[in-house]
XYZ file of C-alpha atoms in Angstrom:
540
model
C 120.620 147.753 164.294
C 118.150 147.073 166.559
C 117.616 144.770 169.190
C 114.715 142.256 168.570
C 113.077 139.953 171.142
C 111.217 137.018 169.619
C 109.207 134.900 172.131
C 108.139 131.094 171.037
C 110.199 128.714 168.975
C 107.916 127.059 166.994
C 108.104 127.635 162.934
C 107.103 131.363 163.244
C 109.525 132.319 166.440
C 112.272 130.732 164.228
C 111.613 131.978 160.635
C 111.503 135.199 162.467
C 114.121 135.386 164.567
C 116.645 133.766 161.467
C 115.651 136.761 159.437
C 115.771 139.166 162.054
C 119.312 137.947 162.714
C 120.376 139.250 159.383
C 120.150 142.922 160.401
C 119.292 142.967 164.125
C 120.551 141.555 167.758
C 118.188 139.052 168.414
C 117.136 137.408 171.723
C 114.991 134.312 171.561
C 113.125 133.107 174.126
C 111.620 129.811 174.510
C 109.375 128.359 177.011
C 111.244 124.950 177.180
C 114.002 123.327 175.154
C 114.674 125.057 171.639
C 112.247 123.303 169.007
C 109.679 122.095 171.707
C 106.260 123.524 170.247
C 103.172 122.793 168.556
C 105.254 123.083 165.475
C 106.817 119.807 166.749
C 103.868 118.439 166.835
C 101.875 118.934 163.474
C 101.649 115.750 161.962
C 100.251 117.094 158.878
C 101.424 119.012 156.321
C 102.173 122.507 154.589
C 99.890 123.991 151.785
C 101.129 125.932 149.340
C 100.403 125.902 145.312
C 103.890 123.858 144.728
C 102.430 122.426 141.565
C 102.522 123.714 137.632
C 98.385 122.009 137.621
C 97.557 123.967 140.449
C 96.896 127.497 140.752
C 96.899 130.085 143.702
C 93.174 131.118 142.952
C 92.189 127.644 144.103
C 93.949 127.996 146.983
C 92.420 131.086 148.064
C 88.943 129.716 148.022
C 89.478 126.811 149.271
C 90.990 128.750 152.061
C 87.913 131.455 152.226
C 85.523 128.786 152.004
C 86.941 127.201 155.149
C 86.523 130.672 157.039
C 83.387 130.677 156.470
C 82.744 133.939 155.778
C 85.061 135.576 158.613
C 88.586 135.716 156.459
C 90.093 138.607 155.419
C 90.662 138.092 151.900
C 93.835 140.331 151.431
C 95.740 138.562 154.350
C 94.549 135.079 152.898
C 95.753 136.424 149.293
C 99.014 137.079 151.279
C 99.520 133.563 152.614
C 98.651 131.837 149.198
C 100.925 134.168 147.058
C 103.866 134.681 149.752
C 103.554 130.972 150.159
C 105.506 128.869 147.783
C 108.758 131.747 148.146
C 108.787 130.455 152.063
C 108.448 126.861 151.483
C 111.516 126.616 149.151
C 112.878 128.634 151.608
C 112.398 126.084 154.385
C 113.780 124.019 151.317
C 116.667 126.162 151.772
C 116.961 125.515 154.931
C 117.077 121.786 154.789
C 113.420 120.812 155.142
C 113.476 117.125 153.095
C 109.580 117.149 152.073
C 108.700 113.555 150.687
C 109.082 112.594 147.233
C 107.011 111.108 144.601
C 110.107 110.407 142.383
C 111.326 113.325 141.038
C 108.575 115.260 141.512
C 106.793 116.323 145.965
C 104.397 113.706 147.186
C 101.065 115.234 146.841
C 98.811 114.954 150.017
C 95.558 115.778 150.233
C 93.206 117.137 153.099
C 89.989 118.066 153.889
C 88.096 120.747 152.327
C 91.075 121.203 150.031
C 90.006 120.682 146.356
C 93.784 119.880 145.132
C 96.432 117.263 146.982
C 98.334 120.403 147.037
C 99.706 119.452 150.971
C 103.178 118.833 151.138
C 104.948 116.383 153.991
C 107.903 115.101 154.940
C 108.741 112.150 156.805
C 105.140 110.769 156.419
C 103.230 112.345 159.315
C 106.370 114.266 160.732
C 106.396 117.187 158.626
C 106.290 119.367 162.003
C 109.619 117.604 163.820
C 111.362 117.914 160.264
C 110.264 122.007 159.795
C 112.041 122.863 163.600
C 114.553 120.453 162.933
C 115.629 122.276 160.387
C 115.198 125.472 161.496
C 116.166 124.710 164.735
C 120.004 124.240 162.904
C 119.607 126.833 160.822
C 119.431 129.377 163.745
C 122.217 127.296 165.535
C 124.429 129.113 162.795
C 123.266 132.492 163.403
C 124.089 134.972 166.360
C 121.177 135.046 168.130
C 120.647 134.618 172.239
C 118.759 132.001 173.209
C 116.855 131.967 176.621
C 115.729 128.412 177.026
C 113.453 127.842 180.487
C 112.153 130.907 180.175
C 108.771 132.284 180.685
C 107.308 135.562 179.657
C 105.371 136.832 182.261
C 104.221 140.303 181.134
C 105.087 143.152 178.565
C 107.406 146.189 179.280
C 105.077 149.071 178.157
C 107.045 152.398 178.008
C 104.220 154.927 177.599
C 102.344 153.334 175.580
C 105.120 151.637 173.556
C 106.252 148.218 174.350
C 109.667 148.318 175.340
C 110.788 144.916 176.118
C 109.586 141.616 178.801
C 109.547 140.531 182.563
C 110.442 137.420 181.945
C 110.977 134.229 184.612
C 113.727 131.500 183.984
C 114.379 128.250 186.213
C 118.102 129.806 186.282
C 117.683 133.060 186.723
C 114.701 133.491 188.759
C 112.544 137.037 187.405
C 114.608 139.652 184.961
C 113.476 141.738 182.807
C 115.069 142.412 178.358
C 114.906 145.729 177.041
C 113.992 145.470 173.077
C 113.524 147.549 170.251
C 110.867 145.505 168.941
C 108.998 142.308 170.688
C 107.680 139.477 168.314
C 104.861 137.274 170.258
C 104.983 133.671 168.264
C 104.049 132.028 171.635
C 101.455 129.699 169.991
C 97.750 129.237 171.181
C 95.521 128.208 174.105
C 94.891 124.230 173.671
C 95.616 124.223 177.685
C 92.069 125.636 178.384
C 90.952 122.130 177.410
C 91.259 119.108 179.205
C 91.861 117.036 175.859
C 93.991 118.988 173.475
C 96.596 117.819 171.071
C 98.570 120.836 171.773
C 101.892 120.529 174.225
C 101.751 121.849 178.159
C 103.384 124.715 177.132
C 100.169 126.038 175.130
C 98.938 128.315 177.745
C 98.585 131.632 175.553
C 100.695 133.549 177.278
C 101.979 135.696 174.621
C 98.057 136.720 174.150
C 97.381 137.119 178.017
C 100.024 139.288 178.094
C 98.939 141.708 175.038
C 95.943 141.931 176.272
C 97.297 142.868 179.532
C 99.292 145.451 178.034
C 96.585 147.121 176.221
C 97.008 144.985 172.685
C 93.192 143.910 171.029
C 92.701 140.257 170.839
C 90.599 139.392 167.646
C 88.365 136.170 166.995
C 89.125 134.797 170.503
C 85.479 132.627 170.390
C 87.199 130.601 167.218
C 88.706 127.298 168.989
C 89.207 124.114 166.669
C 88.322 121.096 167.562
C 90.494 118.212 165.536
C 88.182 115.296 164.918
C 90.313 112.769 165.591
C 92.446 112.578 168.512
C 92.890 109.137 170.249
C 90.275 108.443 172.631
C 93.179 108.125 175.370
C 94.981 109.911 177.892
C 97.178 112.265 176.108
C 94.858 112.795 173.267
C 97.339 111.838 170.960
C 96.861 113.597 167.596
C 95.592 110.925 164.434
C 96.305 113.108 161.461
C 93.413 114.401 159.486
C 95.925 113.150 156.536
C 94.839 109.394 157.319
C 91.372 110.387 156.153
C 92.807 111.859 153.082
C 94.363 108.459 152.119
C 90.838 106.669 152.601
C 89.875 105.762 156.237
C 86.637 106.470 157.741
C 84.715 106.962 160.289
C 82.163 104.466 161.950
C 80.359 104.840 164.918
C 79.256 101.505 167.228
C 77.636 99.767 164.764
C 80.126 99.827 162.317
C 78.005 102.337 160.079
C 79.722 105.574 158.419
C 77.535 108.475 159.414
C 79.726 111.133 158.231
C 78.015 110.550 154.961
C 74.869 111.509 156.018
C 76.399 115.032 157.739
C 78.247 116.238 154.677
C 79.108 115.666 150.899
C 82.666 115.404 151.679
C 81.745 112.991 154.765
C 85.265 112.720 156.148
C 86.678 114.928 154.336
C 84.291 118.013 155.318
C 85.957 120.784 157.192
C 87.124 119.870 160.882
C 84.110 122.047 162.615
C 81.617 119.695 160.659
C 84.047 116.398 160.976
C 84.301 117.459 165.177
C 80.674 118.022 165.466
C 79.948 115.055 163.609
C 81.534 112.359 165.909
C 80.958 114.452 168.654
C 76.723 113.517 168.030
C 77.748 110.339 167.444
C 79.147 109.976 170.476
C 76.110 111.150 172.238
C 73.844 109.171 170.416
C 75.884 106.167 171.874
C 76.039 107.113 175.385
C 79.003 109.117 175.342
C 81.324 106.006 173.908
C 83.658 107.555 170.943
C 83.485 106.547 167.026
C 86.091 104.480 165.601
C 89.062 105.563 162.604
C 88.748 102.706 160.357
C 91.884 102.846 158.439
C 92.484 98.841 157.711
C 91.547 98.959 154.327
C 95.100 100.845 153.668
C 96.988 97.992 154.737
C 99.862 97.499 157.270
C 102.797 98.280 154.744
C 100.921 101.894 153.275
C 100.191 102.458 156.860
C 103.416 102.109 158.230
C 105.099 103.767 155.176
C 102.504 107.050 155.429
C 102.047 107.213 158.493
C 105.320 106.033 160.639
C 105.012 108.380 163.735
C 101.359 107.245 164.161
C 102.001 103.495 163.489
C 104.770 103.159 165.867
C 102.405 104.964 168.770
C 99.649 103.265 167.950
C 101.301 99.543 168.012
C 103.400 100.619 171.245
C 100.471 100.995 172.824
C 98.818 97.588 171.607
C 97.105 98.541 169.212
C 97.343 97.468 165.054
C 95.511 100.018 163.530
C 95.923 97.716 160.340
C 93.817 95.004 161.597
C 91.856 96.889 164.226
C 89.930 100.371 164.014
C 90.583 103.196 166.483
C 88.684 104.643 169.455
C 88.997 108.394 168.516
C 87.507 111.576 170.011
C 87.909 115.550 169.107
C 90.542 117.466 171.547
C 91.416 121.292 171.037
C 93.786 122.174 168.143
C 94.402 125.082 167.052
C 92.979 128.548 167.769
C 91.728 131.261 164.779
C 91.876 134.272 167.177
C 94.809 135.697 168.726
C 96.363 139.056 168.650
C 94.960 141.314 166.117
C 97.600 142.400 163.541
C 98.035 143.950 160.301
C 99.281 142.518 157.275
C 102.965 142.618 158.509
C 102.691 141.301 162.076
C 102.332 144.759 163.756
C 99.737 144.846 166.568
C 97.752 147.899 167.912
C 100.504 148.709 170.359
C 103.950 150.202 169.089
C 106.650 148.028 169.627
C 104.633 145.122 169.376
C 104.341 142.214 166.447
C 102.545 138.815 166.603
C 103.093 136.119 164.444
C 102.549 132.166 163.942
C 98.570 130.999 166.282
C 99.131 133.756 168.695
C 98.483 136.262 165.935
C 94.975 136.847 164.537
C 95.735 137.754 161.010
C 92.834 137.254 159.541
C 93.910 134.326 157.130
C 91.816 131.926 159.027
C 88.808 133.516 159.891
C 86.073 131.254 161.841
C 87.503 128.010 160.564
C 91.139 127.014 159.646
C 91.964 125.372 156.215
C 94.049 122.146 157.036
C 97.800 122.749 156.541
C 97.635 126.255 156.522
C 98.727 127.114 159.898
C 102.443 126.312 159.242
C 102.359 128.212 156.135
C 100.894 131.261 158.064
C 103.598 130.868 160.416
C 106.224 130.845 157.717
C 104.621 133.945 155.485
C 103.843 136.472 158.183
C 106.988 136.157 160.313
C 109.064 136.595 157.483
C 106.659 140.070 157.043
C 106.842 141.281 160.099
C 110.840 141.166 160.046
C 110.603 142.919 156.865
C 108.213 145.594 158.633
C 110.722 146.248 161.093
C 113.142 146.392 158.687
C 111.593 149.045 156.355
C 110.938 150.896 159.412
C 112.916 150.103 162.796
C 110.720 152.641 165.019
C 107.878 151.261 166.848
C 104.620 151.872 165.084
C 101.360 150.369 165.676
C 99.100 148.336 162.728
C 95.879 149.078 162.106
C 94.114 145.456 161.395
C 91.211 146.112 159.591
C 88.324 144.715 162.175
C 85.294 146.499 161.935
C 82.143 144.564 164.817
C 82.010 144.741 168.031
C 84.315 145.719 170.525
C 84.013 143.406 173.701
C 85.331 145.174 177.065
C 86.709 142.771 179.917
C 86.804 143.848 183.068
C 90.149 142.365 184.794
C 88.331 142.064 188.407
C 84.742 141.639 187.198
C 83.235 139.910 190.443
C 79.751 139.319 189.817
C 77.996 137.715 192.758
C 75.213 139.994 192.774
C 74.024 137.818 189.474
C 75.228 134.506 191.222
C 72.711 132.326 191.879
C 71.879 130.371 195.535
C 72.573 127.318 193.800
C 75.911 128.312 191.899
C 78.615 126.010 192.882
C 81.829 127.859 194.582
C 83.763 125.763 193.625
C 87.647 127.174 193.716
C 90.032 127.974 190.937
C 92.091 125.189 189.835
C 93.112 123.914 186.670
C 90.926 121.061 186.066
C 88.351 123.208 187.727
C 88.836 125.377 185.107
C 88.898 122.722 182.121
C 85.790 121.076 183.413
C 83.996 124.325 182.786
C 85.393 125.520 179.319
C 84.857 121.539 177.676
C 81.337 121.327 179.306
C 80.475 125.581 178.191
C 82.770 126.661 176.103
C 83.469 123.889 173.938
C 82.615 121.908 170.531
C 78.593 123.426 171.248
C 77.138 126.183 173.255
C 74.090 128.235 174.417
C 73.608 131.126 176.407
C 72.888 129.027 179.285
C 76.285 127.101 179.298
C 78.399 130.349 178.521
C 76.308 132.575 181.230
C 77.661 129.750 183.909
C 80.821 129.780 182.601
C 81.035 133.523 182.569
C 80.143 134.215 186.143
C 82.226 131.645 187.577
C 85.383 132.674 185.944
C 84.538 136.305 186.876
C 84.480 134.949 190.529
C 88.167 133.057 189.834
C 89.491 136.575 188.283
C 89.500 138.072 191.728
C 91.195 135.023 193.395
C 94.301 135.185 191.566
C 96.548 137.658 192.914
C 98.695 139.349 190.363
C 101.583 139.510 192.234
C 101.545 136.253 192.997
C 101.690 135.095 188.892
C 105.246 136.171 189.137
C 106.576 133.909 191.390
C 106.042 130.870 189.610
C 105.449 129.697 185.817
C 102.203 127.900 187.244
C 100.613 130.863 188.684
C 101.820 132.607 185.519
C 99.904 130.211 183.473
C 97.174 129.724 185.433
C 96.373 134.333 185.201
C 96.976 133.428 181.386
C 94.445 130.857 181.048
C 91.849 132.546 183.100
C 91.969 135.925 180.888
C 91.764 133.905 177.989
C 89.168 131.876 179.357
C 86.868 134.775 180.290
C 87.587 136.316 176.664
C 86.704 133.285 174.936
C 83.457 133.160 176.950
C 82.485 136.790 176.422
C 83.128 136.607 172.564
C 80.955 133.710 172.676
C 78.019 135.031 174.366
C 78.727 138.108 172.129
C 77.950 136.415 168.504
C 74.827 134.884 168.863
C 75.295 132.760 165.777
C 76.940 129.086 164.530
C 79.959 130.220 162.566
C 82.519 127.613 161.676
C 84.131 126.555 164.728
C 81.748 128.327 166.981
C 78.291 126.660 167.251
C 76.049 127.678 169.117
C 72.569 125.657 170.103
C 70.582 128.136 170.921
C 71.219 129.908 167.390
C 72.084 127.120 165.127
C 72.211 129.532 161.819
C 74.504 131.717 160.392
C 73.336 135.363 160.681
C 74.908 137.349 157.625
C 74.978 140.912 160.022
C 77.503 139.072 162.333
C 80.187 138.182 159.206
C 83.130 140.553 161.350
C 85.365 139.933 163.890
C 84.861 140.497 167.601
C 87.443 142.642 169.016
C 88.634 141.982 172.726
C 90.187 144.664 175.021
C 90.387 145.088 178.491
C 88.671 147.864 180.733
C 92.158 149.219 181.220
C 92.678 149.859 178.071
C 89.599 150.575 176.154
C 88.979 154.191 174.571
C 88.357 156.429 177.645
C 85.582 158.306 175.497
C 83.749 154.688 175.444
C 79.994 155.270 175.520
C 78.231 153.258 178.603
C 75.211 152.948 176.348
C 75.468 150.459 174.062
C 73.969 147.550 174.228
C 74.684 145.047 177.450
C 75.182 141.318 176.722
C 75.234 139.606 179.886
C 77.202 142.103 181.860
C 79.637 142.239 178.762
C 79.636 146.302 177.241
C 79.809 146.485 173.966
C 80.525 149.098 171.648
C 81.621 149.791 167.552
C 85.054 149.004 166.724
């Protein structure tokens, strides 16, 4: 038996850590309350091939397709296969998905050529998954550390060993473990409009990288189309498209048709970009979501979470279109892993959006992120099963290897007329939305690079243990810079990653940009590759 420490409670912390609890001591560790994650949060559905006229090969392409080129095709073959076993497992587990009859409601979403998305309570497929599984584990003996923060990996040379973490109880401690399982979710904090919770601050990836782990497809940020244009950025599910509404900018016209053959219905990068040149064309002002030709009752029926929002804030989205606006989703890169969850460092697994697995590749398929959560936990506990040791994966990356340099001051670049601003975190959101967002150039991300490389040295590592702020705010920068530097690195438009200054897709860039830190990059590492902005770079 070993012990296993799973950190994050959203559908892959807690499909992990209930089938870790079969064979292992488990310790679960959750930011917040139990259940409070972006799994909470997805208002749309699951996709899996859940229907006799369906088939998995559809699936698959649909789900390559999205990735534009970036997906690695065993791990999506994986997800699609795996699939269907872990839904009637969440089934299993007490998930009611909606009915049609006898038969599941059939959804469908963009870029998905079969309604093969399955939902339950309308738009709360999300709250119903952790409810569930939220019980489910309730019935298990497992620890769970609620209020509690992980603030950096144990690495026991060069095996992870366990986790400093901080608690609002307990103050700093540290868990031995067998095996660690990051499911700590993604980054939608770097953004000042996300749809993600304020617990998305990527800590679980900060602190791989930290420890030596590679981060994978870090440049890969989506962009949902349609949040409310309102404080909170309240998420409008890309499922209310599906059903029939539209988009319309001021003058009432639909100009998604003229961006796409799918119009709404493209894939979000295209949708995203889309209203986000509308809005510009229109002084900034955001499009509407005309959804009134559904009609109050198939509104309210579909869509009950969203109707009850929008009407308690004044609004009947029946009568009346919405102002909406894209916020940061859901991120493609993460931790690289193998197959079964296991990350370059022994000891360590990643599953759920803190994982880069390679299903997604530059673009994620709608609906597929709960299903990856749900397929590749489940894998990884069967890794550790099969073999308890620590052992590092080998995901298969190929590209570029970008090296960060943790205190990479660079004022001898800065310009006279640079602001010097200090760190903060709207400081820091105002430069990722306005350089590191929906569209960039080399301009925007050389800004943005040198002024986070100024922050890095003003943050004080000791000082991101003595409270969960500072320990977010060290998170967010690393990410920040690696997100920059992977940027500047492919000098391309590649799904979610568009770049002005190289609007086309360049075939020799179709591989995954690996992220390490100086600290832990190959000591043999040649000094003469090629320099991109400051950034070394070297074969993977």
């Amino acid at each position: 038996m070993a012990t296993v420490l799973v950190v994050g409670s959203g559908i892959a912390g807690l499909v992990a850590a209930i089938h870790a609890s079969e064979r292992h001591e488990v310790v679960v560790v959750t930011k917040d309350v139990l259940g409070q994650s972006n799994t909470r949060y997805a208002q749309g559905g699951i996709a899996g091939v859940m229907f006799d006229d369906d088939r998995v090969e559809d699936h698959v392409r649909d789900t390559l397709l999205a990735g534009a080129g970036l997906c690695d095709e065993e791990a999506v073959r994986v997800l699609c296969t795996e699939g269907p076993e872990r839904i009637r497992e969440l089934i299993a587990f007490g998930v009611a998905f909606d009915r049609d009859g006898d038969a599941f409601a059939k959804g469908l979403e963009a870029a998905h050529s079969y309604p093969r998305v399955l939902h339950a309570g309308g738009d709360a497929t999300g709250a119903a998954i952790e409810t569930a599984l939220v019980e489910t584990l309730a019935a298990r003996r497992v620890t769970v550390l609620e209020h509690t923060v992980l603030v950096d990996l144990v690495v026991t040379a060069g095996t992870v060993t366990g986790a400093h973490l901080r608690s609002s109880e307990r103050g700093a401690f540290t868990v031995d473990a067998d095996q660690v399982i990051l499911a700590t979710g993604g980054v939608g904090q770097l953004y000042p409009f996300t749809t993600n919770p304020a617990v998305a601050t990527g800590d679980g990836a900060a602190a791989a990288l930290r420890a030596g782990a590679v981060l994978a497809d870090v440049e890969f940020v989506q962009f949902h189309p349609t949040a409310l244009a309102a404080p909170g950025s309240f998420l409008v599910s890309e499922a209310v498209r599906g059903e029939g509404a539209v988009l319309r900018d001021a003058n009432g016209e639909r100009f998604m048709r003229e961006l796409h053959p799918d119009a709404e219905l493209a894939p979000r990068d295209v949708v995203a970009r889309g209203i986000a040149r509308a809005m510009a064309a229109q002084g900034g002002a955001p499009v509407t979501l005309d959804a009134t030709a559904l009609g109050e009752d198939r509104l309210a029926a579909r869509f009950p979470g969203i109707d009850e929002h929008l009407r308690a804030s004044g609004v009947d989205w029946s009568r009346t279109p919405v102002a909406v606006a894209p916020a940061a989703h859901y991120w493609m890169g993460g931790v690289a892993t193998d197959l079964d969850g296991r990350t370059t460092l022994p000891g360590l697994l990643a599953v759920g959006e803190v994982a880069r697995t390679g299903v997604h590749g530059a673009n994620r398929l709608a609906s597929n992120s709960l299903l990856e959560g749900a397929v590749f936990a489940a894998r990884a506990v069967s890794a550790i099963d099969a073999a308890p040791g620590p052992i590092a994966g080998h995901p298969r990356l190929g590209g570029q290897r970008v090296v960060l340099d943790p205190l990479a001051a660079d004022d001898d670049l800065r310009l006279p007329t640079d602001p010097v601003e200090p760190f903060s975190r709207s400081a820091l959101h105002a430069v990722m939305w306005r350089d590191a967002g929906l569209v960039r150039d080399a301009r925007g991300l050389e800004l943005a690079r040198r002024t986070l490389d100024r922050w890095s040295t003003e943050l004080d590592d000791v000082d991101a243990h003595r409270s969960v702020a500072a320990a977010e705010d060290r998170n967010l920068l690393l990410l920040a810079r690696a997100v920059v530097a992977a940027a500047l690195a492919r000098t391309e438009s590649r799904g979610a990653h568009a770049r002005d200054d190289h609007p086309g897709v360049d075939p020799d860039q179709a591989s995954p940009i690996a992220i390490v830190l100086t600290t832990a990059a190959d000591a043999h590492l040649p000094t003469t590759h090629p320099s991109v902005n400051g950034t070394v770079l070297a074969p993977c």
